[in-house]
PDB file of C-alpha atoms in Angstrom:
ATOM      1  CA  VAL N   1      12.715   3.413 -28.021  1.00 32.00           C
ATOM      2  CA  VAL N   2      11.722   4.891 -25.154  1.00 36.00           C
ATOM      3  CA  MET N   3      11.044   2.684 -22.031  1.00 35.00           C
ATOM      4  CA  ASN N   4       9.566   4.003 -19.040  1.00 41.00           C
ATOM      5  CA  ALA N   5      10.945   2.072 -15.813  1.00 43.00           C
ATOM      6  CA  GLY N   6       7.773   1.992 -13.704  1.00 47.00           C
ATOM      7  CA  ASP N   7       6.677  -0.640 -16.321  1.00 45.00           C
ATOM      8  CA  LEU N   8       9.355  -3.172 -16.105  1.00 41.00           C
ATOM      9  CA  PRO N   9       9.457  -6.396 -13.613  1.00 42.00           C
ATOM     10  CA  SER N  10      10.643  -5.437 -10.380  1.00 42.00           C
ATOM     11  CA  LYS N  11      12.274  -8.467  -8.964  1.00 37.00           C
ATOM     12  CA  ILE N  12      10.038  -9.837  -5.979  1.00 36.00           C
ATOM     13  CA  SER N  13      12.695 -10.225  -3.256  1.00 35.00           C
ATOM     14  CA  GLY N  14      15.867  -7.849  -2.944  1.00 38.00           C
ATOM     15  CA  GLY N  15      14.410  -4.783  -3.268  1.00 39.00           C
ATOM     16  CA  GLU N  16      14.875  -3.985  -6.933  1.00 36.00           C
ATOM     17  CA  SER N  17      13.822  -4.121 -10.355  1.00 36.00           C
ATOM     18  CA  PRO N  18      16.032  -4.556 -13.437  1.00 34.00           C
ATOM     19  CA  THR N  19      17.023  -0.647 -13.915  1.00 34.00           C
ATOM     20  CA  THR N  20      14.921   1.265 -11.068  1.00 43.00           C
ATOM     21  CA  PRO N  21      17.702   0.683  -7.522  1.00 41.00           C
ATOM     22  CA  GLY N  22      15.468   0.439  -4.639  1.00 52.00           C
ATOM     23  CA  MET N  23      12.050  -0.407  -6.556  1.00 48.00           C
ATOM     24  CA  PHE N  24      10.483  -2.819  -4.615  1.00 54.00           C
ATOM     25  CA  ASP N  25       7.016  -3.032  -7.373  1.00 49.00           C
ATOM     26  CA  ASN N  26       5.934  -1.009  -9.357  1.00 48.00           C
ATOM     27  CA  PHE N  27       2.561  -3.559  -9.686  1.00 55.00           C
ATOM     28  CA  ASP N  28       2.781  -5.842 -13.022  1.00 52.00           C
ATOM     29  CA  ARG N  29       1.304  -8.650 -10.623  1.00 51.00           C
ATOM     30  CA  THR N  30      -0.287  -8.806  -7.100  1.00 55.00           C
ATOM     31  CA  GLY N  31       2.011 -10.777  -5.849  1.00 69.00           C
ATOM     32  CA  ILE N  32       2.059 -10.798  -1.725  1.00 79.00           C
ATOM     33  CA  PHE N  33       0.110  -8.091  -0.585  1.00 86.00           C
ATOM     34  CA  ALA N  34      -3.413  -8.225   0.779  1.00 88.00           C
ATOM     35  CA  VAL N  35      -6.643  -6.443   1.569  1.00 92.00           C
ATOM     36  CA  GLN N  36      -8.849  -5.733   5.297  1.00 93.00           C
ATOM     37  CA  VAL N  37     -10.953  -3.193   6.634  1.00 95.00           C
ATOM     38  CA  ASN N  38     -10.786  -2.372  10.222  1.00 95.00           C
ATOM     39  CA  TRP N  39      -8.057  -4.961  10.619  1.00 93.00           C
ATOM     40  CA  SER N  40     -10.517  -8.423  10.971  1.00 92.00           C
ATOM     41  CA  ASP N  41      -8.650 -11.041   9.498  1.00 87.00           C
ATOM     42  CA  THR N  42     -11.662 -11.344   7.529  1.00 81.00           C
ATOM     43  CA  PRO N  43     -10.948 -11.301   3.671  1.00 74.00           C
ATOM     44  CA  VAL N  44     -11.248  -8.757   1.235  1.00 85.00           C
ATOM     45  CA  THR N  45     -11.851  -9.602  -1.937  1.00 85.00           C
ATOM     46  CA  GLY N  46     -11.090  -7.313  -5.197  1.00 82.00           C
ATOM     47  CA  LEU N  47      -7.283  -6.707  -4.859  1.00 85.00           C
ATOM     48  CA  ALA N  48      -6.470  -6.555  -8.747  1.00 85.00           C
ATOM     49  CA  VAL N  49      -3.687  -5.287 -10.551  1.00 84.00           C
ATOM     50  CA  LYS N  50      -5.849  -2.205 -12.734  1.00 83.00           C
ATOM     51  CA  ASP N  51      -4.585   0.340 -15.530  1.00 82.00           C
ATOM     52  CA  VAL N  52      -6.903   3.000 -13.911  1.00 85.00           C
ATOM     53  CA  TRP N  53      -4.594   4.899 -12.328  1.00 87.00           C
ATOM     54  CA  ALA N  54      -1.176   4.665 -11.166  1.00 84.00           C
ATOM     55  CA  ALA N  55       1.545   7.146 -10.309  1.00 84.00           C
ATOM     56  CA  LYS N  56       4.054   6.110 -12.919  1.00 79.00           C
ATOM     57  CA  GLY N  57       3.963   3.701 -15.151  1.00 77.00           C
ATOM     58  CA  PHE N  58       0.375   1.528 -17.032  1.00 80.00           C
ATOM     59  CA  SER N  59      -0.901   0.134 -13.934  1.00 83.00           C
ATOM     60  CA  ALA N  60      -0.858   0.164  -9.659  1.00 87.00           C
ATOM     61  CA  LEU N  61      -2.609  -2.545  -7.066  1.00 90.00           C
ATOM     62  CA  GLU N  62      -5.856  -1.342  -7.159  1.00 91.00           C
ATOM     63  CA  ALA N  63      -8.098  -2.613  -4.461  1.00 93.00           C
ATOM     64  CA  ASN N  64     -12.115  -2.065  -4.830  1.00 95.00           C
ATOM     65  CA  VAL N  65     -14.401  -2.033  -1.810  1.00 95.00           C
ATOM     66  CA  ASP N  66     -17.803  -2.214  -1.222  1.00 96.00           C
ATOM     67  CA  LEU N  67     -17.690  -0.788   2.917  1.00 96.00           C
ATOM     68  CA  VAL N  68     -21.718  -1.716   2.212  1.00 96.00           C
ATOM     69  CA  ALA N  69     -21.035  -4.067   2.576  1.00 94.00           C
ATOM     70  CA  ALA N  70     -17.931  -5.088   4.664  1.00 94.00           C
ATOM     71  CA  THR N  71     -19.923  -3.121   7.133  1.00 94.00           C
ATOM     72  CA  ALA N  72     -22.860  -5.391   7.167  1.00 94.00           C
ATOM     73  CA  THR N  73     -20.105  -8.531   7.525  1.00 92.00           C
ATOM     74  CA  LEU N  74     -17.459  -7.255  10.472  1.00 92.00           C
ATOM     75  CA  GLY N  75     -21.330  -6.090  12.645  1.00 93.00           C
ATOM     76  CA  GLN N  76     -19.347  -2.517  13.245  1.00 94.00           C
ATOM     77  CA  ILE N  77     -18.785   0.500  10.637  1.00 96.00           C
ATOM     78  CA  ALA N  78     -16.160   0.052   8.283  1.00 95.00           C
ATOM     79  CA  ASN N  79     -13.343   2.499   9.243  1.00 96.00           C
ATOM     80  CA  SER N  80     -10.515   2.479   7.416  1.00 97.00           C
ATOM     81  CA  VAL N  81      -8.895   0.215   5.065  1.00 97.00           C
ATOM     82  CA  ILE N  82      -6.021  -1.255   4.551  1.00 96.00           C
ATOM     83  CA  ILE N  83      -3.342  -2.461   1.956  1.00 94.00           C
ATOM     84  CA  GLN N  84      -0.818  -4.106   3.442  1.00 92.00           C
ATOM     85  CA  THR N  85       1.800  -7.242   2.891  1.00 88.00           C
ATOM     86  CA  TRP N  86       2.785  -9.606   5.468  1.00 87.00           C
ATOM     87  CA  THR N  87       5.939 -11.411   3.732  1.00 82.00           C
ATOM     88  CA  ALA N  88       9.430 -10.671   5.412  1.00 84.00           C
ATOM     89  CA  GLN N  89      11.824  -7.867   3.417  1.00 83.00           C
ATOM     90  CA  GLU N  90      15.704  -6.388   3.697  1.00 83.00           C
ATOM     91  CA  GLY N  91      15.728  -3.747   5.488  1.00 84.00           C
ATOM     92  CA  SER N  92      19.139  -3.228   5.105  1.00 85.00           C
ATOM     93  CA  GLY N  93      20.559  -0.410   3.893  1.00 85.00           C
ATOM     94  CA  ALA N  94      17.525   0.585   2.807  1.00 87.00           C
ATOM     95  CA  THR N  95      16.937   4.646   4.270  1.00 91.00           C
ATOM     96  CA  HIS N  96      13.121   5.218   3.896  1.00 92.00           C
ATOM     97  CA  LEU N  97      10.495   2.878   2.889  1.00 91.00           C
ATOM     98  CA  LYS N  98       7.875   5.546   0.300  1.00 92.00           C
ATOM     99  CA  LEU N  99       5.229   4.540  -1.699  1.00 91.00           C
ATOM    100  CA  THR N 100       1.686   6.466  -3.061  1.00 93.00           C
ATOM    101  CA  ALA N 101      -0.974   6.235  -2.666  1.00 96.00           C
ATOM    102  CA  ASN N 102      -4.159   7.276  -4.059  1.00 96.00           C
ATOM    103  CA  ALA N 103      -8.678   6.691  -3.167  1.00 97.00           C
ATOM    104  CA  VAL N 104     -11.232   7.375  -5.845  1.00 96.00           C
ATOM    105  CA  ASP N 105     -15.072   7.715  -4.238  1.00 96.00           C
ATOM    106  CA  ALA N 106     -13.960   6.697  -0.833  1.00 96.00           C
ATOM    107  CA  GLY N 107     -15.497  10.160   0.627  1.00 95.00           C
ATOM    108  CA  GLU N 108     -13.699  13.529   0.654  1.00 94.00           C
ATOM    109  CA  ASP N 109     -11.529  13.430   3.833  1.00 95.00           C
ATOM    110  CA  VAL N 110      -9.029  10.102   3.661  1.00 97.00           C
ATOM    111  CA  THR N 111      -6.193  10.711   4.607  1.00 98.00           C
ATOM    112  CA  ALA N 112      -3.792   7.513   3.944  1.00 98.00           C
ATOM    113  CA  LYS N 113      -0.733   6.944   6.591  1.00 98.00           C
ATOM    114  CA  LEU N 114       2.209   4.654   5.707  1.00 97.00           C
ATOM    115  CA  TRP N 115       3.440   1.769   7.800  1.00 96.00           C
ATOM    116  CA  ALA N 116       6.118  -0.576   8.337  1.00 95.00           C
ATOM    117  CA  LYS N 117       7.279  -3.431  11.910  1.00 95.00           C
ATOM    118  CA  ASP N 118      10.091  -4.982  12.138  1.00 93.00           C
ATOM    119  CA  ALA N 119      11.450  -8.297  12.479  1.00 91.00           C
ATOM    120  CA  GLU N 120       9.885  -8.297  17.180  1.00 93.00           C
ATOM    121  CA  GLY N 121       6.255  -6.337  15.427  1.00 93.00           C
ATOM    122  CA  ASN N 122       6.936  -3.266  15.941  1.00 94.00           C
ATOM    123  CA  SER N 123       5.426  -0.746  14.363  1.00 95.00           C
ATOM    124  CA  ILE N 124       6.552   2.986  13.242  1.00 96.00           C
ATOM    125  CA  ASP N 125       3.989   4.999  11.181  1.00 96.00           C
ATOM    126  CA  ALA N 126       4.777   8.291   8.643  1.00 92.00           C
ATOM    127  CA  GLY N 127       1.294   9.864  10.739  1.00 96.00           C
ATOM    128  CA  ALA N 128      -2.192  10.497   7.923  1.00 97.00           C
ATOM    129  CA  VAL N 129      -1.324  12.608   5.127  1.00 97.00           C
ATOM    130  CA  ALA N 130      -4.651  13.920   3.913  1.00 97.00           C
ATOM    131  CA  ILE N 131      -5.062  11.507   0.065  1.00 96.00           C
ATOM    132  CA  SER N 132      -4.849  15.376  -2.741  1.00 90.00           C
ATOM    133  CA  GLN N 133      -6.950  14.793  -6.362  1.00 88.00           C
ATOM    134  CA  GLY N 134      -4.410  12.631  -8.605  1.00 88.00           C
ATOM    135  CA  GLY N 135      -2.558  10.907  -4.990  1.00 95.00           C
ATOM    136  CA  VAL N 136      -0.083  11.433  -2.214  1.00 96.00           C
ATOM    137  CA  GLU N 137       3.389  10.036  -2.046  1.00 96.00           C
ATOM    138  CA  LEU N 138       4.439   8.622   1.083  1.00 97.00           C
ATOM    139  CA  SER N 139       8.121   8.470   3.288  1.00 96.00           C
ATOM    140  CA  LEU N 140       9.238   6.595   6.199  1.00 95.00           C
ATOM    141  CA  ASP N 141      12.426   6.790   8.500  1.00 94.00           C
ATOM    142  CA  ILE N 142      13.599   2.865   8.467  1.00 93.00           C
ATOM    143  CA  SER N 143      17.355   3.547   8.544  1.00 93.00           C
ATOM    144  CA  ASP N 144      17.383   2.393  12.184  1.00 92.00           C
ATOM    145  CA  GLU N 145      18.901  -1.155  12.393  1.00 92.00           C
ATOM    146  CA  ARG N 146      16.228  -2.684  13.339  1.00 92.00           C
ATOM    147  CA  PHE N 147      14.272  -2.932  10.871  1.00 91.00           C
ATOM    148  CA  ASP N 148      16.875  -4.608   8.475  1.00 90.00           C
ATOM    149  CA  THR N 149      14.141  -6.929   8.177  1.00 89.00           C
ATOM    150  CA  VAL N 150      11.299  -4.926   7.960  1.00 91.00           C
ATOM    151  CA  SER N 151       8.329  -8.045   8.602  1.00 92.00           C
ATOM    152  CA  SER N 152       5.497  -6.817   7.363  1.00 92.00           C
ATOM    153  CA  PHE N 153       4.575  -3.124   6.059  1.00 93.00           C
ATOM    154  CA  GLY N 154       1.699  -1.495   4.297  1.00 94.00           C
ATOM    155  CA  VAL N 155      -1.243   2.086   3.632  1.00 97.00           C
ATOM    156  CA  GLN N 156      -4.622   2.315   6.291  1.00 98.00           C
ATOM    157  CA  PHE N 157      -6.905   4.748   4.394  1.00 98.00           C
ATOM    158  CA  GLU N 158      -8.449   6.097   7.249  1.00 98.00           C
ATOM    159  CA  GLY N 159     -11.103   8.614   7.645  1.00 97.00           C
ATOM    160  CA  ILE N 160     -13.263   6.539   4.650  1.00 97.00           C
ATOM    161  CA  ASP N 161     -17.455   6.702   4.233  1.00 97.00           C
ATOM    162  CA  ALA N 162     -19.121   3.443   5.219  1.00 96.00           C
ATOM    163  CA  SER N 163     -21.659   4.219   2.175  1.00 96.00           C
ATOM    164  CA  GLN N 164     -19.632   4.433  -0.660  1.00 96.00           C
ATOM    165  CA  THR N 165     -20.040   0.844  -1.927  1.00 94.00           C
ATOM    166  CA  SER N 166     -17.514   1.107  -5.026  1.00 94.00           C
ATOM    167  CA  ALA N 167     -14.319   2.395  -3.070  1.00 96.00           C
ATOM    168  CA  THR N 168     -11.224   2.956  -4.730  1.00 96.00           C
ATOM    169  CA  PHE N 169      -7.856   2.452  -2.940  1.00 96.00           C
ATOM    170  CA  TYR N 170      -4.677   2.529  -5.145  1.00 94.00           C
ATOM    171  CA  ILE N 171      -0.396   2.314  -3.635  1.00 92.00           C
ATOM    172  CA  ASP N 172       1.699   2.132  -6.988  1.00 89.00           C
ATOM    173  CA  GLU N 173       5.721   2.168  -7.015  1.00 83.00           C
ATOM    174  CA  VAL N 174       6.798   1.266  -3.662  1.00 82.00           C
ATOM    175  CA  ALA N 175      10.085   1.205  -3.157  1.00 81.00           C
ATOM    176  CA  LEU N 176      12.696   0.179   0.035  1.00 80.00           C
TER     177      LEU N 176
END
């Protein structure tokens, strides 16, 4: 019997799965993540674990966002979608935060930017990376001791087409 380690449930707190050292989440549930548009406090629904696309294994975290409706609700053009967690994580000993991101039906020039905040709320990011067909692997150096506690992290998708009524954003294979 062959089993893909990416399909086994991971342990949320502590950054370890049963078989993959450093695996934070490979999404068999939405867990501690949320989605927002333009950094707004207005919550966005549509976050779910789906098997439509995955970097590895069978599922990924998917945010399906109606950007036209979001623009109307916010009263401003939807120019970014953020998938993130505000739940602090132990980062001591970690050197990199890594994940795979993807976007479908969100526009031709979509980028993904991995970011993290330290315990003081100071943020760093790895810069925007163009999403190619099939997704893009992102990595952020968090080896500095100020990231012994990662207070929050996520992916900001930019370059989106605000005329899309069913834009889909994914993250998968989060490792800390």
